[in-house]
Amino acid sequence: MKATIRIGILVAIILTLAGGMAFAGDAICLELDGKLIETDVAPIIENSRTLVPYRALLESMGAEVSWEQEAEMATAILGSHRVQVTIDKTTAFVNGVTKEMDVPPRLINNRTMIPLRFVLENLKCTVDWNNDTRTVIINSPKTDGPSEIRTIAYEETDDSYRIIARGSEAIKNTRTFAYEGPERYGIDIFNAAFPDRVGSIKADNQVFSGVRFSQFDDDTVRIVVDLNEKVAGKVSLSEDRSEVYIDFDKPGSEGNRGHEGEDEQNPGEVNEDLQGILPELDWRATGKLIAIDAGHGGADPGATGKINGKEVLIERDLNLAIALRLHQLLDQAGANVVLLRDSDITMSLYSRPEAANTMNADLLISVHNNSAHNSTSNGTEVLYYDKVGIESYGITSKELAAYIQKELVAEIGLKDRGIINCPHLAVLNKSLMPAVIIEGGFLSNPDDLAVMLTEEFKEAYAVAAARGIINSLNAWADR
Ligand SMILES: [Zn+2]
């Protein structure tokens, strides 16, 4: 009985602390899959929404939960679904896409209290309320997937040959692969079932002769494309993640790479000017989508470099110039690359990882330069944060950071500050793919600034970043 008394005291404390919150009568019970669950802090009701301590409940249903102290953000992953909420903010991220809640999560008595229905329904649980017993009745998702692949179809669009796999549920993750002799390109859809077991489509187009698919193992559906030549497909997902698209650019079409008028070369065709400058990109990695973020922009200038009190360099402009060149280099190397901003516009910090998530980018590269309050800090560093649940990309943020830092230091020649784990930066922790922030040099350091004012610096930065990215993609292809 002691436990009950203690809970009673805690509830009293919450009531005292949480002035404006209405607490309706008796305690609220939580029932998960037919069993009552005990939480150390009792659920409360705010604006007709039930708030529950998130860790106790979610862990008892087998969800993976984590807490980021600086961002005050709680993350829950259950099966293929991920919900992220922040204390006192009504904006949540559901599978990386923003959604609004009626009431925000609260920090009460050192416990994160989350809006129960919002979080659980977005984790695909069902939530009911029994008013007589004052019990919240929760049922976990019937199964943790698998997504049943109902159809696999082939269609020709204006500029691509497309294979579409339609699933019954959101698809958690996929992995692409490629083989030579004979050339094949394929994708594994994890946590998926294909009731027909095997199937095939004949497709006599310029790029491939056919598509085969099968239940590869207990929970993986494999699609293999028999290629006529060495070309990689580009994989994307529908917004609700229930459909997977594999697109092969039609030879001669611009595909979805690059920007109008920038170059006329065909996809996969490598520009001769790059010989000796960049390593050759493994054809098997050419479908991986690289999102490049030019840091700051528009109303946000970032750091400024001054000589004798006069502004001589603005980070916003420097980052953009480097990002444009990096994009051009990777594009010419045959990579699948997109810029999040290609002009001097204002973009919020959060919109950058969100944009990369929405386009299902495989890598996110954020181009920045540094500054400090003192004028002595100098050198080059790359920031990363190794997130959970992204193993299927085949390369981690830390590895990506190391590949890029190595090239930057060799090419630019500023002090090597190494790679740094930074869990609290939005670009790194809100993105769902391996991501890094490059800090080329310090605008606040006179020696770095003198280097950074040169054209050679921008070129060296872009070339080195492109090399590091290509090296990491090639390493991925070899795995
Ligand atoms: Zn910056």
Short mmCIF file of N, CA and C in Angstrom, two decimals, residues 29 62 215 236 278 334 405 417 455:
data_model
loop_
_atom_site.label_atom_id
_atom_site.label_comp_id
_atom_site.label_asym_id
_atom_site.label_seq_id
_atom_site.Cartn_x
_atom_site.Cartn_y
_atom_site.Cartn_z
N CYS A 29 -6.28 5.37 -14.85
CA CYS A 29 -5.53 4.12 -15.00
C CYS A 29 -5.12 3.95 -16.46
N GLY A 62 7.58 -1.70 -25.45
CA GLY A 62 8.68 -2.17 -26.31
C GLY A 62 9.22 -1.12 -27.25
N GLN A 215 10.29 -12.93 -51.88
CA GLN A 215 10.50 -12.88 -50.43
C GLN A 215 11.90 -13.43 -50.22
N SER A 236 13.20 6.48 -53.84
CA SER A 236 12.49 7.46 -53.02
C SER A 236 11.24 6.80 -52.45
N LEU A 278 38.95 14.61 -58.82
CA LEU A 278 38.09 13.83 -57.94
C LEU A 278 38.27 12.34 -58.23
N GLY A 334 28.86 12.71 -61.59
CA GLY A 334 27.82 11.71 -61.83
C GLY A 334 27.00 11.38 -60.61
N GLN A 405 36.85 15.36 -43.31
CA GLN A 405 37.87 16.10 -42.57
C GLN A 405 39.27 15.81 -43.12
N ARG A 417 41.37 20.44 -36.50
CA ARG A 417 40.67 20.40 -35.20
C ARG A 417 39.92 19.08 -35.00
N GLU A 455 40.07 33.03 -53.53
CA GLU A 455 39.29 32.13 -54.38
C GLU A 455 39.75 30.69 -54.16
#
